[in-house]
XYZ file of N, CA, C and O in Angstrom:
600
model
N 102.202 82.668 121.432
C 103.236 83.597 121.793
C 102.268 85.130 122.478
O 100.938 85.323 121.572
N 103.022 85.971 122.795
C 102.584 87.086 123.105
C 103.367 87.852 122.095
O 104.690 88.263 122.007
N 102.428 88.643 121.292
C 102.901 89.880 121.031
C 103.148 91.062 121.262
O 102.486 91.224 122.442
N 103.895 91.878 121.148
C 104.086 93.035 121.963
C 102.488 94.286 121.527
O 102.191 94.181 120.858
N 103.039 95.346 122.012
C 102.217 96.141 122.096
C 101.680 97.215 120.993
O 100.778 97.113 120.618
N 102.534 97.073 120.058
C 103.039 97.905 118.733
C 102.047 97.656 118.330
O 101.179 97.756 117.488
N 102.195 96.057 118.007
C 101.624 95.078 116.994
C 99.490 94.837 117.752
O 98.904 94.788 116.619
N 99.173 95.271 119.104
C 98.249 94.932 119.505
C 98.110 96.184 118.766
O 96.748 96.655 118.467
N 98.393 97.408 119.025
C 97.787 98.649 118.375
C 97.923 98.763 117.147
O 96.342 99.425 117.062
N 98.766 98.005 116.510
C 98.019 98.611 115.253
C 96.954 97.628 114.525
O 96.074 97.923 113.678
N 96.585 96.139 114.918
C 96.089 95.504 115.141
C 94.613 96.195 114.905
O 93.210 96.345 114.040
N 94.255 96.810 116.323
C 93.208 97.809 116.606
C 92.982 98.918 115.978
O 91.980 99.416 115.854
N 93.929 99.569 115.107
C 93.729 100.681 114.256
C 93.425 100.244 113.048
O 92.511 100.542 112.293
N 93.753 98.777 112.363
C 92.776 98.240 111.788
C 91.976 97.656 111.780
O 91.301 97.607 111.038
N 90.895 97.401 112.638
C 89.588 97.448 113.018
C 88.753 98.567 112.378
O 89.011 99.745 112.432
N 87.540 98.211 112.303
C 86.798 99.051 111.885
C 86.331 100.531 113.411
O 85.874 101.357 112.889
N 86.566 99.963 114.646
C 86.055 100.615 115.553
C 87.545 101.761 115.885
O 88.338 100.557 115.909
N 87.376 102.775 114.994
C 88.370 103.968 115.255
C 88.166 104.630 116.850
O 87.462 105.024 117.194
N 89.027 104.367 117.458
C 89.293 104.448 118.653
C 90.375 105.780 118.955
O 91.695 106.230 118.005
N 90.945 106.536 120.170
C 91.785 108.025 120.042
C 92.848 106.856 120.295
O 93.805 107.794 120.406
N 93.147 105.455 119.792
C 94.314 104.635 120.659
C 95.070 104.834 119.621
O 96.543 104.938 119.389
N 94.661 105.079 118.786
C 95.499 105.281 116.807
C 95.953 106.602 116.860
O 94.965 107.331 115.821
N 96.792 106.723 117.306
C 97.441 108.297 117.196
C 97.266 109.087 115.033
O 96.629 109.353 115.384
N 98.506 108.177 114.541
C 98.181 108.311 113.037
C 96.890 108.443 112.452
O 96.474 109.484 111.698
N 96.509 107.526 112.636
C 95.244 106.903 112.177
C 94.026 107.780 112.171
O 93.533 108.495 111.896
N 93.975 108.340 113.131
C 92.624 109.189 113.903
C 92.918 110.577 113.593
O 91.935 111.388 113.238
N 94.314 110.999 113.576
C 95.015 112.413 112.785
C 94.269 112.857 111.650
O 93.387 113.278 111.499
N 94.396 111.784 110.957
C 94.324 111.694 109.378
C 92.688 111.461 109.099
O 92.179 112.184 108.624
N 92.088 110.610 109.624
C 90.307 110.957 109.871
C 89.893 112.348 110.591
O 88.804 112.479 109.704
N 90.814 112.672 111.683
C 90.303 113.866 111.984
C 90.190 115.349 111.182
O 89.371 115.834 111.004
N 91.428 114.856 110.062
C 91.579 115.907 109.177
C 90.115 115.575 107.653
O 90.767 116.585 106.872
N 90.458 114.404 107.376
C 89.172 114.185 106.434
C 87.891 114.375 106.837
O 87.043 115.210 106.073
N 87.666 114.261 108.057
C 86.127 114.654 108.950
C 86.456 116.379 109.055
O 85.447 116.592 108.601
N 87.132 117.110 109.119
C 87.376 118.417 108.774
C 87.071 118.576 107.688
O 86.178 119.867 107.333
N 87.569 117.977 106.620
C 87.292 118.371 105.139
C 86.636 118.677 104.729
O 85.780 119.016 103.949
N 85.611 117.323 105.147
C 84.203 116.976 105.030
C 83.090 118.077 105.133
O 82.051 118.417 104.614
N 83.604 118.424 106.665
C 82.797 119.399 107.004
C 82.558 120.734 106.593
O 81.592 121.533 105.774
N 84.322 121.415 106.186
C 84.259 122.304 105.371
C 83.931 121.889 103.863
O 82.939 123.290 103.510
N 83.400 121.333 103.388
C 83.034 120.942 102.038
C 81.439 121.479 102.308
O 80.811 121.891 101.416
N 80.999 120.724 103.457
C 79.644 120.504 102.899
C 78.922 122.309 103.795
O 77.954 122.969 103.181
N 79.949 122.834 104.180
C 79.863 124.413 104.883
C 79.554 124.836 103.420
O 78.948 125.670 103.039
N 80.432 124.465 102.766
C 81.005 125.465 101.524
C 79.838 125.353 100.491
O 79.212 126.042 99.630
N 79.366 124.096 100.258
C 78.049 122.944 99.273
C 77.043 123.920 99.657
O 76.154 124.790 99.274
N 76.490 124.119 101.440
C 75.799 124.855 101.772
C 75.483 126.426 101.497
O 74.637 127.248 101.444
N 76.581 127.237 102.125
C 77.126 128.572 101.784
C 76.319 129.030 100.080
O 75.778 130.113 99.789
N 77.166 128.311 99.485
C 76.651 128.432 97.761
C 75.343 128.235 97.708
O 74.903 129.244 96.937
N 74.588 127.480 98.012
C 72.980 127.091 97.817
C 72.424 128.435 98.257
O 71.591 128.905 97.469
N 73.172 128.891 99.400
C 71.876 129.745 100.320
C 71.979 131.171 99.645
O 71.628 132.151 99.314
N 73.355 131.478 98.451
C 73.598 133.045 97.749
C 72.824 132.179 96.319
O 72.489 133.169 95.822
N 73.128 131.469 95.963
C 72.739 131.183 94.482
C 71.473 131.189 94.332
O 70.683 131.611 93.545
N 70.683 130.636 95.228
C 68.581 130.915 95.226
C 68.060 132.188 94.743
O 67.385 132.555 93.806
N 68.913 132.888 95.721
C 68.393 134.399 95.395
C 68.684 134.972 94.140
O 68.103 135.767 93.473
N 70.004 134.818 93.981
C 70.601 135.387 92.603
C 69.972 134.951 91.170
O 69.991 135.488 90.922
N 69.771 133.474 91.693
C 69.498 132.902 90.534
C 67.665 133.585 90.173
O 67.469 133.729 88.666
N 66.514 133.491 91.232
C 65.422 134.456 91.496
C 65.698 135.972 90.890
O 64.676 136.025 90.087
N 66.179 136.601 91.564
C 67.112 137.879 90.620
C 67.018 138.285 89.413
O 66.652 138.934 88.561
N 67.867 137.193 88.892
C 68.228 137.318 87.117
C 67.330 136.739 86.741
O 66.851 137.859 85.534
N 66.495 135.685 86.978
C 65.552 135.377 86.178
C 64.561 136.155 85.843
O 63.881 137.111 85.013
N 63.859 137.026 87.109
C 63.050 138.123 87.357
C 63.552 139.334 86.424
O 62.545 140.175 85.969
N 64.784 139.821 86.105
C 65.591 140.722 85.572
C 65.405 140.982 84.452
O 65.076 141.599 83.421
N 65.762 139.158 84.012
C 65.183 139.242 82.174
C 64.203 139.318 82.301
O 63.791 139.798 80.837
N 63.042 138.553 82.821
C 61.705 138.965 82.601
C 61.014 140.428 82.446
O 60.858 140.649 81.478
N 61.936 140.606 83.222
C 61.345 142.605 83.264
C 61.912 143.162 82.133
O 61.422 143.985 80.923
N 63.127 142.988 81.752
C 63.804 143.259 79.898
C 63.103 142.842 79.258
O 62.703 143.363 78.481
N 62.617 141.495 79.098
C 61.716 141.148 77.797
C 60.113 141.928 77.546
O 59.973 142.266 77.053
N 59.853 141.975 78.489
C 58.313 143.016 79.110
C 58.027 143.694 79.211
O 57.162 144.581 78.266
N 59.307 144.964 79.434
C 58.961 146.015 79.758
C 59.718 147.138 78.728
O 59.607 147.929 78.001
N 61.279 146.850 78.528
C 61.835 147.061 76.765
C 60.802 147.490 75.753
O 60.520 145.945 75.312
N 60.918 148.579 75.496
C 60.594 148.227 73.350
C 61.346 148.959 72.766
O 62.675 148.829 73.803
N 61.060 148.525 71.515
C 62.540 148.634 70.373
C 63.282 149.741 70.425
O 64.547 150.377 70.553
N 62.547 150.976 71.122
C 63.021 152.565 70.967
C 63.502 152.162 71.796
O 64.764 153.178 72.273
N 63.252 151.955 73.463
C 64.128 152.445 74.610
C 65.482 151.446 74.195
O 66.850 151.441 74.607
N 65.403 149.914 73.730
C 66.426 149.060 73.317
C 67.650 150.177 72.214
O 68.704 150.053 72.680
N 67.105 151.090 71.739
C 68.073 151.381 70.680
C 69.129 152.960 71.281
O 69.981 152.911 71.159
N 68.035 153.219 71.881
C 68.074 154.690 72.977
C 69.653 154.037 73.643
O 70.573 154.487 73.793
N 69.587 153.090 74.898
C 70.070 152.497 75.410
C 71.380 152.085 74.986
O 72.446 152.199 75.806
N 71.447 151.407 73.579
C 72.557 150.960 72.822
C 73.504 152.310 72.882
O 74.698 151.840 72.521
N 72.543 153.283 71.878
C 73.307 154.183 71.584
C 74.160 154.839 72.789
O 75.462 155.228 72.567
N 73.704 155.338 73.588
C 74.252 156.010 75.462
C 75.460 155.382 75.623
O 76.127 154.953 75.660
N 75.569 153.747 75.424
C 76.050 152.662 76.094
C 77.642 152.810 74.865
O 78.470 152.490 75.275
N 77.097 152.551 73.879
C 78.309 153.006 73.183
C 79.562 154.248 73.058
O 80.519 154.084 72.855
N 78.327 155.130 73.164
C 79.448 156.453 73.607
C 79.560 156.599 74.454
O 80.610 157.102 75.148
N 79.071 156.031 75.781
C 80.106 155.877 77.118
C 81.349 155.661 77.113
O 82.361 156.165 77.272
N 81.725 154.154 76.460
C 82.949 153.711 76.505
C 83.888 153.593 75.216
O 84.423 152.979 74.822
N 83.661 155.165 74.226
C 84.202 155.392 73.128
C 85.155 156.383 73.054
O 84.515 157.388 73.902
N 86.338 156.577 73.445
C 87.108 157.140 73.725
C 87.473 157.724 72.462
O 87.799 159.352 72.448
N 87.966 157.081 71.213
C 88.149 157.737 70.485
C 87.216 157.939 69.188
O 86.481 155.937 69.217
N 86.788 158.480 68.279
C 85.379 158.194 67.616
C 85.610 157.618 66.518
O 86.443 157.775 65.617
N 84.241 156.725 66.214
C 84.807 155.897 64.910
C 84.161 155.896 63.714
O 82.372 156.309 63.990
N 84.458 156.935 62.935
C 83.978 157.349 61.474
C 84.470 156.321 60.187
O 85.078 156.499 59.609
N 83.651 155.533 60.207
C 84.100 154.497 59.500
C 83.663 154.856 58.085
O 84.251 154.160 56.752
N 83.007 156.121 57.234
C 82.887 156.400 56.307
C 84.103 157.250 55.618
O 84.637 156.716 54.240
N 84.962 158.118 57.125
C 85.835 159.201 56.206
C 87.250 157.921 56.362
O 88.168 158.221 55.882
N 87.515 157.546 57.747
C 88.371 156.771 57.682
C 89.103 155.519 57.417
O 87.703 154.585 57.096
N 90.135 155.277 57.597
C 90.293 154.090 56.190
C 90.418 152.484 57.661
O 89.772 153.003 58.679
N 90.304 151.243 56.677
C 90.592 149.910 57.407
C 91.188 149.996 58.613
O 90.935 150.055 59.952
N 92.457 150.377 58.358
C 93.519 150.209 59.193
C 92.806 151.225 60.704
O 93.347 150.874 61.175
N 93.205 152.963 59.989
C 92.878 153.622 60.908
C 91.482 153.482 62.018
O 91.080 153.220 63.226
N 90.304 152.560 61.365
C 89.298 152.380 62.174
C 89.379 151.562 63.338
O 89.545 151.212 64.433
N 90.779 150.161 63.003
C 91.264 149.276 63.563
C 92.115 149.598 64.586
O 91.709 148.943 65.713
N 92.598 150.141 64.326
C 93.772 150.868 65.683
C 92.870 151.825 66.205
O 93.072 151.472 67.497
N 92.144 152.507 66.264
C 91.140 153.677 67.036
C 90.449 152.255 67.679
O 90.383 152.387 68.692
N 89.693 151.026 67.188
C 89.086 149.875 67.920
C 90.239 149.453 68.798
O 89.192 149.292 70.136
N 91.129 149.299 68.706
C 92.201 148.804 69.845
C 92.869 149.794 70.668
O 92.337 149.294 71.685
N 92.800 150.950 70.688
C 92.722 151.838 71.467
C 91.859 151.498 72.486
O 92.424 152.097 73.553
N 90.293 152.238 71.842
C 89.021 151.953 72.945
C 89.352 150.745 73.334
O 88.925 150.817 74.639
N 89.217 149.014 73.152
C 89.763 148.589 74.143
C 90.677 148.137 75.353
O 90.590 148.393 75.829
N 91.716 148.686 74.248
C 93.048 149.056 75.463
C 92.744 149.908 76.626
O 92.988 149.886 77.907
N 92.161 151.582 76.313
C 91.295 151.803 77.343
C 90.667 151.548 78.374
O 91.453 151.512 79.789
N 89.700 150.845 77.575
C 88.472 150.210 78.538
C 89.232 148.988 79.813
O 88.810 148.964 81.113
N 90.501 148.050 79.444
C 90.996 147.380 80.009
C 91.902 147.832 80.973
O 92.121 147.379 82.003
N 92.838 148.756 80.598
C 93.677 149.525 81.360
C 92.780 150.059 82.468
O 92.965 149.980 83.850
N 91.184 150.730 82.758
C 90.735 150.989 82.896
C 90.199 150.714 84.029
O 90.253 150.061 85.180
N 89.477 149.156 83.531
C 89.163 148.016 84.744
C 90.374 147.549 85.346
O 90.023 146.921 86.565
N 91.323 147.046 85.089
C 92.419 146.668 85.788
C 92.769 147.510 86.462
O 92.980 147.241 87.432
N 93.093 148.927 86.477
C 93.292 149.874 87.421
C 92.269 149.985 88.600
O 92.941 150.084 89.585
N 91.049 149.926 88.321
C 89.746 150.119 89.665
C 90.056 148.464 90.352
O 89.557 149.183 91.160
N 90.448 147.936 89.534
C 90.594 146.341 90.435
C 91.359 146.535 91.018
O 91.186 146.180 92.331
N 92.633 147.456 91.006
C 93.661 147.585 91.789
C 93.573 148.327 92.960
O 93.680 148.074 93.951
N 92.993 149.242 92.504
C 92.384 149.998 93.872
C 91.340 149.472 94.390
O 91.175 149.617 96.036
N 90.709 148.694 94.106
C 89.685 148.114 95.110
C 90.326 146.865 95.689
O 90.088 146.656 97.083
N 91.162 146.862 95.386
C 92.284 145.740 96.389
C 93.323 146.221 97.113
O 93.419 145.938 98.539
N 93.303 147.489 96.583
C 94.387 147.967 97.938
C 93.843 148.747 98.937
O 93.771 148.853 99.507
N 92.582 149.171 98.494
C 91.520 148.788 99.830
C 91.213 148.176 100.324
O 91.056 148.354 101.910
N 90.773 146.858 100.483
C 90.677 145.748 100.919
C 91.817 145.808 101.754
O 91.550 145.286 102.710
N 92.862 145.468 101.426
C 94.256 145.055 101.838
C 94.370 146.219 102.610
O 94.764 145.794 104.081
N 94.138 147.355 103.095
C 94.461 148.220 103.951
C 93.402 148.490 104.484
O 93.327 149.502 105.920
N 92.512 147.950 105.062
C 90.858 147.843 105.650
C 90.466 149.099 105.299
O 89.944 149.673 106.191
N 90.205 149.579 104.065
C 89.306 150.993 104.287
C 88.078 150.529 103.493
O 87.551 150.876 102.876
N 87.249 150.044 104.709
C 85.532 149.616 104.567
C 84.609 150.522 103.969
O 83.853 150.005 103.685
N 85.071 151.792 104.843
C 83.689 152.581 104.702
C 84.461 153.488 103.161
O 83.195 153.742 102.578
N 85.485 153.272 102.273
C 85.586 153.652 100.505
C 85.194 152.523 100.082
O 84.636 153.007 99.340
N 85.183 151.393 100.549
C 84.583 150.309 99.662
C 83.144 149.908 99.855
O 82.553 150.210 98.654
N 82.636 150.702 101.354
C 80.996 150.548 100.902
C 80.412 151.522 100.372
O 79.345 151.915 99.271
N 80.874 153.057 100.677
C 80.875 153.875 99.803
C 80.386 153.907 98.110
O 79.896 154.097 97.489
N 81.737 153.318 97.730
C 82.092 153.007 96.408
C 80.942 151.717 95.836
O 79.985 152.295 94.807
N 80.600 151.079 96.616
C 79.476 150.169 96.466
C 78.238 150.582 96.188
O 77.267 150.840 95.490
N 78.112 151.149 96.948
C 76.444 152.282 97.300
C 76.640 153.363 95.791
O 75.570 153.658 95.559
N 77.637 154.364 95.713
C 77.632 154.975 94.992
C 77.634 154.039 93.662
O 76.704 154.474 92.375
N 78.270 153.098 93.032
C 77.612 152.559 91.713
C 76.694 151.851 91.745
O 76.467 151.514 90.542
N 75.548 151.441 92.779
C 75.079 150.563 92.615
C 73.913 151.367 92.740
O 72.684 151.959 91.784
N 74.311 152.965 93.276
C 72.700 154.040 92.522
C 72.775 154.521 91.112
O 72.089 154.592 90.443
N 74.575 154.142 90.726
C 74.779 154.803 89.666
C 74.419 153.830 88.319
O 73.357 154.107 87.183
N 74.279 152.314 88.966
C 73.595 151.206 87.433
C 72.112 151.597 87.522
O 71.890 151.306 86.715
N 71.055 151.536 88.670
C 70.018 151.620 88.751
C 69.746 152.946 88.261
O 68.665 152.807 87.978
N 70.191 154.192 88.473
C 70.117 155.485 87.244
C 69.800 155.503 85.681
O 69.475 155.488 85.156
N 71.328 155.298 85.519
C 71.361 154.438 84.270
C 70.697 153.527 83.707
O 69.782 153.674 82.350
N 70.674 152.332 84.245
C 69.600 151.591 83.509
C 68.331 151.453 84.037
O 67.582 150.524 83.081
N 68.165 151.941 85.020
C 66.473 152.271 85.102
C 66.381 151.408 86.938
O 66.471 150.445 85.971
N 65.814 151.588 87.780
C 65.454 150.682 88.448
C 64.397 151.290 89.271
O 64.335 152.591 89.716
């Protein structure tokens, strides 16, 4: 008996030898193939970035352990605590509820500041103010190096 052309094409597409004659299946295979390629690209990109970052973090951690003394650690902690405190906490004279309220206010101020700065960065990126973003990155890197030592 003679089968029609559609049945022949369907049988050919069901075999392991995929060709471009199988229009529906080949489109699905190309999409899957592209997603595998994209996945491999993403994995390679991740490893390309993760390796130097990991090495830098390990070296920085070793430097902190072997270079810092107890005096520099205490000075850094006091300076960092005073930088982020908007309302000074005097636990001796303030009641517990006042200290708690001031602590929450300090936390709220910091969260609002971080949210506002993030919003500004996203807006700068959206409107393609790349020079401003680059200047911000240079400034923040220089400040971090200056404050934390580098």
